[in-house]
Amino acid sequence: MSNLNPLEVGMMFWAVRDTFDEIKTMDVRCGQLAIPGDVSITPEFTAKWKADLQAANFTVVTVFCVYNGEDYADIPTVENTVGFIPPATRAERLRRTIELSDFAAALGVGSIACHIGFVPHDKTHPNYIAVLDMVRRVCDHAATHGQTFALETGQEPAETLLEFFKDVNRSNLKINFDPANLILYGSDEPLPALRLLAPHLASVHAKDGDWPPKDNKSLGNERKLGEGSVNIPAFIKTLKEVGYQGQIFIEREAFDPTERITDMRSEVPYLKALI
Ligand code: MG
């Protein structure tokens, strides 16, 4: 099975958008592979990834599901387009998530993850009920492959996510904790949230950012690791204190592709030195 170490640094990267040859040169042995919504999961695509990962002795810990039509422009747009919340795309996104669970299984990957979108606070809201049902279906399918299904944090406070967890009531439902998202969406303080959600962690992102303006619309700005408001050294310290045993995946979403790759590369030694 996995030869990875607790708190080992890995990279969150994308099929098609990133070049795996470049990722392999970043001095990491593991990663999370995001699959864009418009990529067809053909037998050839699966076979290529399987061969490339084996040849590089590189472990994918999580397959990340990204969906067609998602838009992270600002908070209202996220609410209307991201994850399992928009009713019009639910059936298609359920189908896609199950397809990616099967793809992950073919690669021997034990976890899938996605942003499910803003979980409503009101448990009687139709979106809450529908999303709860959809998450259970994904969990039950993932369980047939022995996989966990991890929800990315950020779009709601930790308390809301924890309540949702209790209601879903599936043991393979987990969290991919992203400390920067809680800040970028203005939803919660990352370090207390980490302590609250610690029993449910499957994986974590190392990402940084600043709080948004108080207009209930704009997102905060993502920053290079160590330059934003997360307090990355305290984040690593807290992961150790709560006994986290998984890997830490650098995620950089900067729009400029050159800046993104340059930052990802430079963040590896920064994070390794902290750990
Ligand atoms: Mg993230």
XYZ file of N, CA and C and ligand atoms in Angstrom:
826
model
N 0.837 -1.213 0.000
C 0.000 0.000 0.000
C 0.867 1.257 0.000
N 0.386 2.255 0.619
C 1.059 3.553 0.541
C 2.393 3.554 1.291
N 3.393 4.100 0.645
C 4.693 4.251 1.299
C 4.885 5.699 1.737
N 3.786 6.425 1.845
C 3.884 7.850 2.170
C 3.999 8.043 3.681
N 4.597 9.160 4.047
C 4.780 9.473 5.466
C 3.688 10.416 5.955
N 3.398 10.370 7.263
C 2.499 11.375 7.824
C 3.071 12.773 7.571
N 2.210 13.702 7.227
C 2.561 15.107 6.978
C 3.522 15.286 5.789
N 3.604 14.273 4.954
C 4.435 14.417 3.745
C 3.819 15.469 2.811
N 4.682 16.260 2.192
C 4.210 17.318 1.296
C 3.913 16.736 -0.091
N 2.738 17.047 -0.594
C 2.342 16.645 -1.933
C 1.797 17.839 -2.699
N 1.329 17.589 -3.911
C 0.865 18.675 -4.772
C -0.545 18.410 -5.279
N -1.398 19.412 -5.151
C -2.699 19.369 -5.811
C -2.476 19.839 -7.245
N -2.773 18.986 -8.228
C -2.537 19.376 -9.623
C -3.680 18.881 -10.506
N -3.670 19.352 -11.746
C -4.801 19.122 -12.649
C -4.383 18.284 -13.848
N -5.245 17.370 -14.230
C -5.078 16.710 -15.521
C -5.304 17.760 -16.611
N -4.597 17.670 -17.694
C -4.707 18.533 -18.872
C -4.161 19.946 -18.600
N -4.680 20.631 -17.573
C -4.235 21.994 -17.267
C -2.748 22.015 -16.869
N -2.320 21.029 -16.077
C -0.918 20.918 -15.682
C -0.247 19.806 -16.477
N 1.079 19.883 -16.541
C 1.858 18.831 -17.189
C 2.439 17.953 -16.089
N 2.104 16.672 -16.131
C 2.578 15.779 -15.069
C 4.107 15.747 -15.028
N 4.745 15.834 -16.212
C 6.217 15.850 -16.253
C 6.775 16.988 -15.404
N 6.067 18.104 -15.378
C 6.521 19.257 -14.596
C 6.298 19.017 -13.093
N 5.147 18.441 -12.762
C 4.824 18.149 -11.359
C 5.880 17.203 -10.760
N 6.294 16.228 -11.558
C 7.266 15.231 -11.083
C 8.604 15.849 -10.704
N 8.895 17.041 -11.263
C 10.182 17.683 -10.968
C 10.104 18.567 -9.720
N 8.963 18.552 -9.028
C 8.783 19.471 -7.890
C 9.192 18.859 -6.550
N 9.872 17.719 -6.592
C 10.386 17.100 -5.365
C 9.248 16.666 -4.416
N 8.196 16.093 -5.015
C 7.111 15.483 -4.228
C 6.847 14.082 -4.784
N 6.344 13.196 -3.914
C 6.081 11.805 -4.327
C 4.588 11.505 -4.412
N 3.776 12.521 -4.067
C 2.338 12.244 -4.023
C 1.553 13.493 -4.383
N 0.279 13.289 -4.685
C -0.535 14.429 -5.042
C -2.016 14.117 -5.043
N -2.765 15.148 -5.344
C -4.201 15.025 -5.583
C -4.420 15.442 -7.024
N -5.142 14.610 -7.750
C -5.333 14.837 -9.183
C -6.744 15.355 -9.429
N -6.838 16.601 -9.919
C -8.145 17.173 -10.252
C -8.453 16.890 -11.723
N -9.677 16.476 -11.978
C -10.083 16.167 -13.345
C -11.101 17.213 -13.796
N -10.739 18.048 -14.779
C -11.692 19.058 -15.265
C -12.964 18.404 -15.803
N -14.058 19.144 -15.697
C -15.362 18.595 -16.069
C -15.491 18.199 -17.528
N -14.691 18.812 -18.398
C -14.840 18.536 -19.835
C -13.915 17.426 -20.320
N -13.232 16.748 -19.411
C -12.338 15.659 -19.810
C -13.126 14.352 -19.877
N -13.048 13.680 -21.005
C -13.727 12.383 -21.144
C -12.903 11.300 -20.473
N -13.565 10.505 -19.666
C -12.862 9.413 -18.982
C -12.938 8.174 -19.876
N -12.048 8.119 -20.833
C -12.001 6.972 -21.745
C -11.082 5.906 -21.160
N -11.178 4.668 -21.651
C -10.225 3.632 -21.208
C -8.778 4.047 -21.471
N -8.547 4.787 -22.568
C -7.187 5.227 -22.904
C -6.679 6.248 -21.878
N -7.556 7.176 -21.485
C -7.190 8.197 -20.490
C -6.803 7.515 -19.170
N -7.612 6.557 -18.754
C -7.355 5.846 -17.503
C -6.048 5.055 -17.587
N -5.857 4.350 -18.699
C -4.655 3.526 -18.863
C -3.392 4.388 -18.868
N -3.486 5.565 -19.494
C -2.330 6.469 -19.565
C -1.931 6.948 -18.173
N -2.937 7.350 -17.385
C -2.634 7.817 -16.024
C -2.058 6.695 -15.174
N -2.616 5.518 -15.325
C -2.136 4.379 -14.547
C -0.663 4.107 -14.868
N -0.329 4.111 -16.158
C 1.046 3.848 -16.587
C 1.983 4.973 -16.144
N 1.547 6.225 -16.305
C 2.405 7.368 -15.961
C 2.706 7.393 -14.455
N 1.688 7.106 -13.642
C 1.888 7.134 -12.183
C 2.816 6.012 -11.743
N 2.622 4.845 -12.347
C 3.486 3.711 -12.000
C 4.928 3.983 -12.399
N 5.104 4.504 -13.613
C 6.460 4.771 -14.121
C 7.181 5.781 -13.238
N 6.429 6.739 -12.692
C 7.039 7.797 -11.877
C 7.084 7.420 -10.397
N 6.523 6.253 -10.042
C 6.403 5.854 -8.636
C 5.754 6.977 -7.816
N 4.691 7.527 -8.383
C 3.996 8.683 -7.810
C 2.619 8.229 -7.323
N 2.260 8.593 -6.093
C 0.986 8.156 -5.512
C -0.064 9.268 -5.576
N -1.169 8.995 -6.215
C -2.313 9.909 -6.136
C -3.153 9.488 -4.927
N -3.335 10.406 -4.009
C -4.070 10.124 -2.771
C -5.568 10.403 -2.962
N -5.862 11.397 -3.794
C -7.254 11.822 -3.980
C -7.498 12.167 -5.443
N -8.615 11.744 -5.974
C -9.085 12.286 -7.253
C -10.121 13.362 -6.936
N -9.848 14.580 -7.419
C -10.738 15.720 -7.174
C -11.707 15.893 -8.335
N -12.982 15.997 -8.028
C -14.014 16.176 -9.048
C -14.290 17.664 -9.228
N -14.192 18.110 -10.465
C -14.526 19.485 -10.821
C -15.593 19.369 -11.894
N -16.567 20.274 -11.892
C -17.726 20.078 -12.769
C -17.836 21.172 -13.827
N -18.368 20.799 -14.976
C -18.658 21.771 -16.025
C -19.619 22.825 -15.479
N -19.363 24.079 -15.812
C -20.282 25.154 -15.443
C -19.992 25.791 -14.096
N -18.983 25.315 -13.374
C -18.653 25.940 -12.083
C -17.906 27.244 -12.329
N -18.210 28.254 -11.522
C -17.616 29.571 -11.693
C -17.365 30.173 -10.307
N -16.094 30.501 -10.033
C -15.687 31.009 -8.721
C -15.473 32.531 -8.733
N -16.187 33.250 -9.609
C -15.959 34.691 -9.783
C -16.196 35.476 -8.490
N -17.294 35.235 -7.823
C -17.580 35.890 -6.540
C -18.550 34.998 -5.764
N -18.888 35.401 -4.553
C -19.650 34.500 -3.681
C -21.044 34.155 -4.244
N -21.828 35.140 -4.734
C -23.136 34.750 -5.309
C -23.003 33.801 -6.500
N -21.961 34.001 -7.322
C -21.761 33.120 -8.475
C -21.402 31.710 -8.012
N -20.579 31.620 -6.992
C -20.249 30.299 -6.424
C -21.528 29.617 -5.922
N -22.345 30.385 -5.204
C -23.600 29.821 -4.673
C -24.475 29.243 -5.780
N -24.449 29.917 -6.929
C -25.336 29.508 -8.022
C -24.763 28.469 -8.968
N -23.453 28.221 -8.879
C -22.859 27.340 -9.906
C -22.060 26.161 -9.362
N -21.654 26.195 -8.096
C -20.657 25.221 -7.639
C -21.280 24.007 -6.934
N -20.750 22.846 -7.269
C -21.019 21.627 -6.508
C -22.416 21.060 -6.703
N -22.990 20.549 -5.610
C -24.256 19.816 -5.674
C -25.467 20.723 -5.440
N -25.231 22.009 -5.198
C -26.345 22.905 -4.837
C -27.246 23.241 -6.034
N -26.706 23.635 -7.198
C -27.621 24.011 -8.300
C -28.480 22.812 -8.744
N -29.807 22.916 -8.631
C -30.668 21.765 -8.934
C -30.539 21.266 -10.377
N -30.352 22.188 -11.320
C -30.379 21.802 -12.744
C -29.243 20.850 -13.121
N -28.119 20.932 -12.417
C -26.957 20.113 -12.805
C -26.733 18.930 -11.854
N -27.643 18.739 -10.900
C -27.410 17.699 -9.889
C -27.274 16.301 -10.489
N -28.184 15.938 -11.362
C -28.165 14.567 -11.901
C -26.881 14.319 -12.682
N -26.495 15.300 -13.503
C -25.280 15.157 -14.308
C -24.036 15.093 -13.405
N -24.021 15.897 -12.360
C -22.840 15.912 -11.477
C -22.773 14.651 -10.607
N -23.911 14.088 -10.287
C -23.905 12.798 -9.572
C -23.301 11.721 -10.481
N -23.755 11.716 -11.740
C -23.228 10.761 -12.715
C -21.710 10.933 -12.854
N -21.266 12.186 -12.973
C -19.840 12.459 -13.149
C -19.026 12.033 -11.910
N -19.567 12.268 -10.733
C -18.844 11.922 -9.500
C -18.655 10.416 -9.412
N -19.696 9.688 -9.792
C -19.625 8.225 -9.772
C -18.617 7.731 -10.821
N -18.612 8.389 -11.964
C -17.630 8.049 -13.005
C -16.200 8.271 -12.496
N -16.001 9.372 -11.767
C -14.657 9.665 -11.260
C -14.283 8.757 -10.090
N -15.261 8.298 -9.340
C -14.998 7.297 -8.298
C -14.503 6.002 -8.946
N -15.123 5.619 -10.050
C -14.691 4.415 -10.779
C -13.290 4.611 -11.385
N -13.053 5.801 -11.922
C -11.721 6.136 -12.466
C -10.663 6.039 -11.354
N -10.974 6.624 -10.193
C -10.037 6.574 -9.057
C -9.777 5.125 -8.651
N -10.822 4.323 -8.626
C -10.665 2.911 -8.246
C -9.742 2.186 -9.214
N -9.863 2.511 -10.509
C -9.013 1.863 -11.516
C -7.543 2.215 -11.304
N -7.289 3.387 -10.713
C -5.904 3.799 -10.422
C -5.464 3.350 -9.030
N -6.370 2.717 -8.278
C -6.042 2.299 -6.917
C -6.056 3.442 -5.919
N -6.813 4.514 -6.230
C -6.874 5.692 -5.356
C -8.018 5.525 -4.354
N -7.731 5.762 -3.084
C -8.681 5.459 -2.020
C -9.572 6.598 -1.582
N -9.514 7.736 -2.298
C -10.358 8.862 -1.875
C -10.746 9.715 -3.076
N -11.977 10.182 -3.078
C -12.407 11.201 -4.036
C -12.870 12.410 -3.236
N -12.895 13.562 -3.867
C -13.269 14.781 -3.158
C -13.864 15.789 -4.120
N -14.630 16.727 -3.571
C -15.115 17.868 -4.354
C -15.588 18.978 -3.426
N -15.829 20.143 -4.029
C -16.604 21.192 -3.360
C -18.061 20.832 -3.577
N -18.852 20.648 -2.543
C -20.283 20.406 -2.795
C -21.053 21.715 -2.900
N -20.388 22.838 -2.609
C -21.056 24.134 -2.661
C -21.511 24.543 -1.267
N -22.211 25.667 -1.188
C -22.660 26.204 0.104
C -23.765 25.331 0.690
N -23.493 24.669 1.796
C -24.543 23.904 2.481
C -25.425 24.905 3.246
N -26.751 24.889 3.014
C -27.615 25.844 3.726
C -27.614 25.588 5.241
N -27.829 26.642 6.024
C -27.920 26.491 7.485
C -29.240 25.815 7.853
N -30.267 26.084 7.064
C -31.618 25.621 7.367
C -31.791 24.173 6.892
N -31.962 23.278 7.862
C -32.036 21.845 7.534
C -33.332 21.452 6.814
N -34.309 22.353 6.810
C -35.558 22.043 6.115
C -35.547 22.586 4.677
N -34.469 23.296 4.327
C -34.365 23.863 2.971
C -34.291 22.717 1.951
N -35.024 22.821 0.820
C -34.989 21.743 -0.180
C -33.567 21.410 -0.654
N -32.705 22.428 -0.745
C -31.323 22.163 -1.175
C -30.584 21.306 -0.156
N -30.847 21.556 1.134
C -30.179 20.774 2.186
C -30.575 19.305 2.054
N -31.857 19.072 1.874
C -32.370 17.695 1.798
C -31.845 16.999 0.539
N -31.859 17.714 -0.585
C -31.419 17.104 -1.853
C -29.916 16.818 -1.832
N -29.143 17.739 -1.276
C -27.692 17.564 -1.257
C -27.306 16.444 -0.290
N -28.026 16.377 0.808
C -27.806 15.284 1.771
C -27.993 13.920 1.088
N -29.047 13.815 0.328
C -29.340 12.556 -0.385
C -28.240 12.261 -1.403
N -27.802 13.300 -2.108
C -26.779 13.117 -3.143
C -25.448 12.696 -2.521
N -25.098 13.306 -1.405
C -23.838 12.954 -0.727
C -23.896 11.505 -0.235
N -25.033 11.090 0.265
C -25.168 9.681 0.689
C -24.974 8.732 -0.491
N -25.551 9.081 -1.625
C -25.404 8.214 -2.808
C -23.948 8.105 -3.221
N -23.230 9.248 -3.213
C -21.814 9.225 -3.584
C -21.030 8.389 -2.561
N -21.312 8.603 -1.278
C -20.622 7.825 -0.227
C -20.856 6.331 -0.436
N -22.079 5.973 -0.717
C -22.403 4.546 -0.837
C -21.715 3.934 -2.060
N -21.630 4.712 -3.144
C -20.912 4.207 -4.311
C -19.413 4.111 -4.011
N -18.852 5.156 -3.414
C -17.414 5.163 -3.082
C -17.087 3.985 -2.154
N -17.993 3.674 -1.256
C -17.771 2.567 -0.301
C -17.614 1.231 -1.026
N -18.255 1.084 -2.178
C -18.114 -0.176 -2.922
C -16.676 -0.348 -3.431
N -15.933 0.773 -3.532
C -14.519 0.716 -3.921
C -13.601 0.845 -2.696
N -14.183 0.889 -1.503
C -13.376 1.106 -0.300
C -12.814 2.514 -0.216
N -13.489 3.471 -0.879
C -12.994 4.860 -0.900
C -13.688 5.731 0.137
N -12.986 6.787 0.548
C -13.647 7.857 1.282
C -14.103 8.925 0.283
N -15.106 9.692 0.693
C -15.558 10.843 -0.085
C -15.332 12.073 0.788
N -14.444 12.959 0.344
C -14.064 14.108 1.166
C -14.670 15.396 0.629
N -15.262 16.162 1.536
C -15.822 17.462 1.174
C -14.775 18.532 1.444
N -14.591 19.401 0.483
C -13.637 20.511 0.649
C -14.284 21.559 1.539
N -13.538 22.048 2.529
C -14.082 23.080 3.416
C -14.024 24.453 2.770
N -14.774 25.363 3.333
C -14.567 26.758 2.982
C -15.827 27.559 2.810
N -16.882 26.929 2.330
C -18.032 27.736 1.949
C -19.083 27.823 3.054
N -18.803 27.168 4.181
C -19.689 27.321 5.331
C -18.849 27.189 6.594
N -19.351 27.675 7.748
C -18.603 27.523 8.996
C -18.456 26.044 9.365
N -17.411 25.732 10.130
C -17.147 24.352 10.534
C -18.349 23.728 11.248
N -19.036 24.511 12.079
C -20.200 23.988 12.831
C -21.294 23.488 11.882
N -21.546 24.241 10.815
C -22.577 23.858 9.841
C -22.180 22.562 9.149
N -20.899 22.468 8.785
C -20.399 21.269 8.114
C -20.508 20.047 9.042
N -20.218 20.274 10.307
C -20.271 19.182 11.281
C -21.707 18.666 11.460
N -22.655 19.583 11.498
C -24.077 19.199 11.591
C -24.481 18.379 10.362
N -24.040 18.854 9.200
C -24.338 18.163 7.941
C -23.754 16.745 7.977
N -22.545 16.630 8.495
C -21.894 15.317 8.637
C -22.745 14.353 9.444
N -23.220 14.849 10.577
C -24.039 14.000 11.458
C -25.275 13.533 10.716
N -25.867 14.434 9.931
C -27.104 14.098 9.222
C -26.861 13.108 8.084
N -25.724 13.232 7.386
C -25.426 12.292 6.295
C -25.236 10.887 6.868
N -24.486 10.832 7.985
C -24.356 9.565 8.718
C -23.761 8.431 7.866
N -22.618 8.720 7.245
C -21.880 7.697 6.500
C -20.435 7.722 6.995
N -19.903 6.532 7.326
C -18.577 6.502 7.963
C -17.452 6.849 6.980
N -17.693 6.739 5.668
C -16.633 7.095 4.712
C -16.732 8.543 4.227
N -17.600 9.333 4.848
C -17.642 10.768 4.541
C -16.541 11.465 5.341
N -15.688 12.207 4.652
C -14.529 12.850 5.290
C -14.413 14.298 4.834
N -13.343 14.950 5.301
C -13.115 16.352 4.960
C -11.748 16.535 4.323
N -11.727 17.334 3.268
C -10.467 17.859 2.754
C -10.385 19.290 3.281
N -9.535 19.495 4.267
C -9.512 20.787 4.967
C -8.628 21.781 4.225
N -9.226 22.903 3.833
C -8.487 23.971 3.155
C -8.576 25.223 4.022
N -7.483 25.577 4.723
C -7.555 26.696 5.676
C -7.804 28.028 4.977
N -7.282 28.184 3.760
C -7.435 29.463 3.067
C -8.878 29.709 2.654
N -9.587 28.648 2.249
C -10.963 28.856 1.795
C -11.828 29.483 2.877
N -11.621 29.065 4.137
C -12.442 29.607 5.223
C -12.250 31.117 5.321
N -11.034 31.569 5.009
C -10.731 33.006 5.016
C -11.263 33.673 3.745
N -10.999 33.068 2.595
C -11.389 33.681 1.306
C -12.905 33.902 1.223
N -13.681 32.976 1.827
C -15.142 33.100 1.827
C -15.647 33.838 3.067
N -14.708 34.178 3.968
C -15.104 34.865 5.194
C -16.001 34.015 6.069
N -15.831 32.674 6.019
C -16.792 31.809 6.708
C -16.381 31.394 8.116
N -15.074 31.327 8.401
C -14.678 30.862 9.735
C -13.187 31.105 9.957
N -12.779 31.057 11.232
C -11.352 31.115 11.582
C -10.756 29.735 11.364
N -9.708 29.618 10.531
C -9.243 28.281 10.157
C -8.728 27.401 11.296
N -8.004 27.958 12.254
C -7.373 27.064 13.232
C -8.387 26.457 14.211
N -9.322 27.238 14.784
C -10.383 26.601 15.584
C -11.232 25.639 14.751
N -11.472 25.970 13.491
C -12.251 25.075 12.608
C -11.514 23.756 12.421
N -10.199 23.835 12.267
C -9.392 22.625 12.101
C -9.531 21.719 13.333
N -9.495 22.321 14.517
C -9.618 21.510 15.742
C -10.987 20.824 15.800
N -12.011 21.558 15.402
C -13.372 21.018 15.445
C -13.559 19.870 14.445
N -12.950 20.013 13.266
C -13.168 19.035 12.189
C -12.113 17.924 12.170
N -11.119 18.028 13.046
C -9.963 17.110 13.018
C -10.338 15.627 12.957
N -11.380 15.168 13.693
C -11.675 13.728 13.635
C -12.101 13.245 12.251
N -12.436 14.165 11.369
C -12.999 13.773 10.068
C -12.059 14.025 8.885
N -10.813 14.377 9.149
C -9.928 14.751 8.046
C -9.480 13.549 7.224
N -9.573 13.679 5.904
C -8.959 12.700 4.995
C -7.666 13.282 4.437
N -7.680 14.589 4.171
C -6.552 15.244 3.514
C -6.635 16.744 3.795
N -5.517 17.437 3.584
C -5.539 18.893 3.789
C -4.804 19.607 2.659
N -5.247 20.824 2.415
C -4.558 21.697 1.468
C -3.698 22.697 2.232
N -2.537 22.985 1.683
C -1.745 24.108 2.158
C -1.974 25.232 1.168
N -2.763 26.198 1.594
C -3.086 27.347 0.740
C -3.221 28.550 1.651
N -2.972 29.739 1.130
C -3.013 30.937 1.960
C -3.852 32.010 1.263
N -4.334 32.958 2.049
C -5.138 34.021 1.458
C -5.513 35.062 2.492
N -6.139 36.131 2.013
C -6.573 37.220 2.896
C -8.090 37.300 2.962
N -8.588 37.886 4.066
C -10.037 38.013 4.275
C -10.663 38.883 3.192
N -11.916 38.633 2.831
C -12.581 39.429 1.787
C -13.050 40.775 2.335
N -13.349 41.723 1.437
C -14.012 42.953 1.883
C -15.410 42.601 2.419
N -15.952 43.434 3.303
C -17.226 43.081 3.943
C -18.426 43.493 3.083
N -18.477 43.025 1.846
C -19.595 43.381 0.969
C -20.503 42.179 0.685
N -20.224 41.047 1.363
C -21.011 39.814 1.168
C -21.032 39.343 -0.282
N -20.068 39.764 -1.060
C -20.067 39.416 -2.470
C -18.688 38.939 -2.915
N -17.670 39.752 -2.607
C -16.332 39.450 -3.124
C -15.653 38.382 -2.288
N -14.824 37.593 -2.971
C -13.951 36.652 -2.286
C -12.670 37.372 -1.880
N -11.996 36.849 -0.848
C -10.674 37.365 -0.513
C -9.669 36.952 -1.564
N -8.469 37.520 -1.461
C -7.420 37.199 -2.442
C -6.544 36.052 -1.961
N -6.313 35.097 -2.866
C -5.360 34.039 -2.579
C -3.954 34.641 -2.535
N -3.130 34.134 -1.640
C -1.760 34.638 -1.528
C -0.780 33.480 -1.571
N 0.444 33.801 -1.832
C 1.484 32.787 -1.792
C 1.589 32.254 -0.365
N 1.957 30.976 -0.235
C 2.016 30.317 1.068
C 2.923 31.088 2.038
N 2.370 31.424 3.206
C 3.147 32.151 4.212
C 2.964 33.651 4.146
N 2.313 34.158 3.082
C 2.164 35.612 2.915
C 0.742 36.088 3.187
N -0.172 35.164 3.475
C -1.565 35.536 3.719
C -1.937 35.475 5.191
N -3.233 35.386 5.469
C -3.758 35.498 6.837
C -3.944 34.170 7.551
N -3.602 33.037 6.909
C -3.812 31.733 7.557
C -2.895 31.559 8.768
N -1.674 32.061 8.681
C -0.599 31.736 9.627
C -0.195 30.276 9.417
N 0.479 30.024 8.325
C 0.841 28.659 7.914
C 1.670 27.934 8.986
N 2.652 28.587 9.622
C 3.375 27.853 10.686
C 2.435 27.362 11.799
N 1.469 28.197 12.188
C 0.515 27.781 13.232
C -0.413 26.688 12.706
N -0.739 26.728 11.432
C -1.563 25.689 10.810
C -0.853 24.332 10.901
N 0.434 24.304 10.554
C 1.222 23.049 10.619
C 1.318 22.576 12.071
N 1.545 23.501 12.967
C 1.651 23.159 14.391
C 0.343 22.538 14.881
N -0.780 23.124 14.454
C -2.087 22.614 14.875
C -2.351 21.229 14.288
N -1.943 21.014 13.032
C -2.099 19.673 12.432
C -1.359 18.630 13.265
N -0.179 18.988 13.728
C 0.597 18.057 14.576
C -0.124 17.840 15.910
N -0.645 18.927 16.487
C -1.305 18.822 17.802
C -2.554 17.944 17.757
N -3.283 18.005 16.642
C -4.510 17.194 16.559
C -4.197 15.767 16.079
N -2.914 15.484 15.817
C -2.511 14.119 15.464
C -2.826 13.732 14.027
N -2.888 14.734 13.140
C -3.158 14.440 11.729
C -2.052 13.555 11.147
N -2.433 12.487 10.464
C -1.468 11.514 9.950
C -1.406 11.475 8.418
N -2.213 12.297 7.755
C -2.240 12.268 6.293
C -1.189 13.193 5.682
N -1.333 13.454 4.400
C -0.370 14.291 3.691
C -0.916 15.721 3.564
N -0.037 16.630 3.196
C -0.397 18.049 3.074
C -0.149 18.467 1.628
N -1.213 18.870 0.948
C -1.111 19.136 -0.482
C -1.114 20.633 -0.768
N -0.047 21.080 -1.389
C 0.043 22.479 -1.801
C -0.966 22.733 -2.905
N -1.748 23.799 -2.733
C -2.695 24.178 -3.774
C -2.500 25.646 -4.101
N -2.342 25.933 -5.365
C -2.186 27.316 -5.813
C -3.131 27.519 -6.984
N -3.998 28.516 -6.860
C -5.016 28.693 -7.895
C -4.804 29.927 -8.753
N -3.680 30.636 -8.568
C -3.425 31.884 -9.313
C -3.772 31.717 -10.792
N -4.361 32.749 -11.357
C -4.850 32.636 -12.729
C -3.719 32.567 -13.739
N -2.656 33.315 -13.470
C -1.533 33.300 -14.409
C -0.813 31.954 -14.295
N -0.795 31.157 -15.384
C -0.261 29.794 -15.273
C 1.219 29.750 -14.923
N 1.992 30.712 -15.416
C 3.431 30.707 -15.130
C 3.658 31.017 -13.658
N 2.943 32.028 -13.152
C 3.057 32.408 -11.741
C 2.636 31.229 -10.853
N 1.594 30.543 -11.287
C 1.060 29.424 -10.523
C 2.117 28.323 -10.367
N 2.700 27.911 -11.469
C 3.689 26.829 -11.442
C 4.936 27.258 -10.666
N 5.378 28.494 -10.875
C 6.560 29.001 -10.161
C 6.321 29.002 -8.656
N 5.123 29.464 -8.250
C 4.795 29.500 -6.822
C 4.708 28.084 -6.245
N 4.050 27.178 -6.977
C 3.914 25.799 -6.494
C 5.291 25.213 -6.219
N 6.209 25.437 -7.153
C 7.556 24.882 -7.016
C 8.273 25.471 -5.806
N 8.144 26.779 -5.616
C 8.885 27.431 -4.527
C 8.254 27.137 -3.164
N 6.976 26.741 -3.157
C 6.307 26.483 -1.877
C 6.705 25.140 -1.284
N 7.217 24.214 -2.109
C 7.601 22.881 -1.599
C 8.692 22.983 -0.539
N 9.845 23.632 -0.843
C 10.872 23.723 0.205
C 10.416 24.552 1.411
N 9.601 25.579 1.176
C 9.073 26.403 2.292
C 8.293 25.524 3.266
N 7.401 24.696 2.707
C 6.540 23.868 3.560
C 7.331 22.736 4.219
N 8.234 22.138 3.454
C 9.062 21.056 4.028
C 9.882 21.568 5.212
N 10.388 22.775 5.091
C 11.203 23.351 6.184
C 10.352 23.539 7.443
N 9.086 23.926 7.262
C 8.187 24.134 8.414
C 7.839 22.839 9.109
N 7.693 21.775 8.322
C 7.230 20.505 8.861
C 8.383 19.778 9.556
Mg -8.551 23.716 -1.725
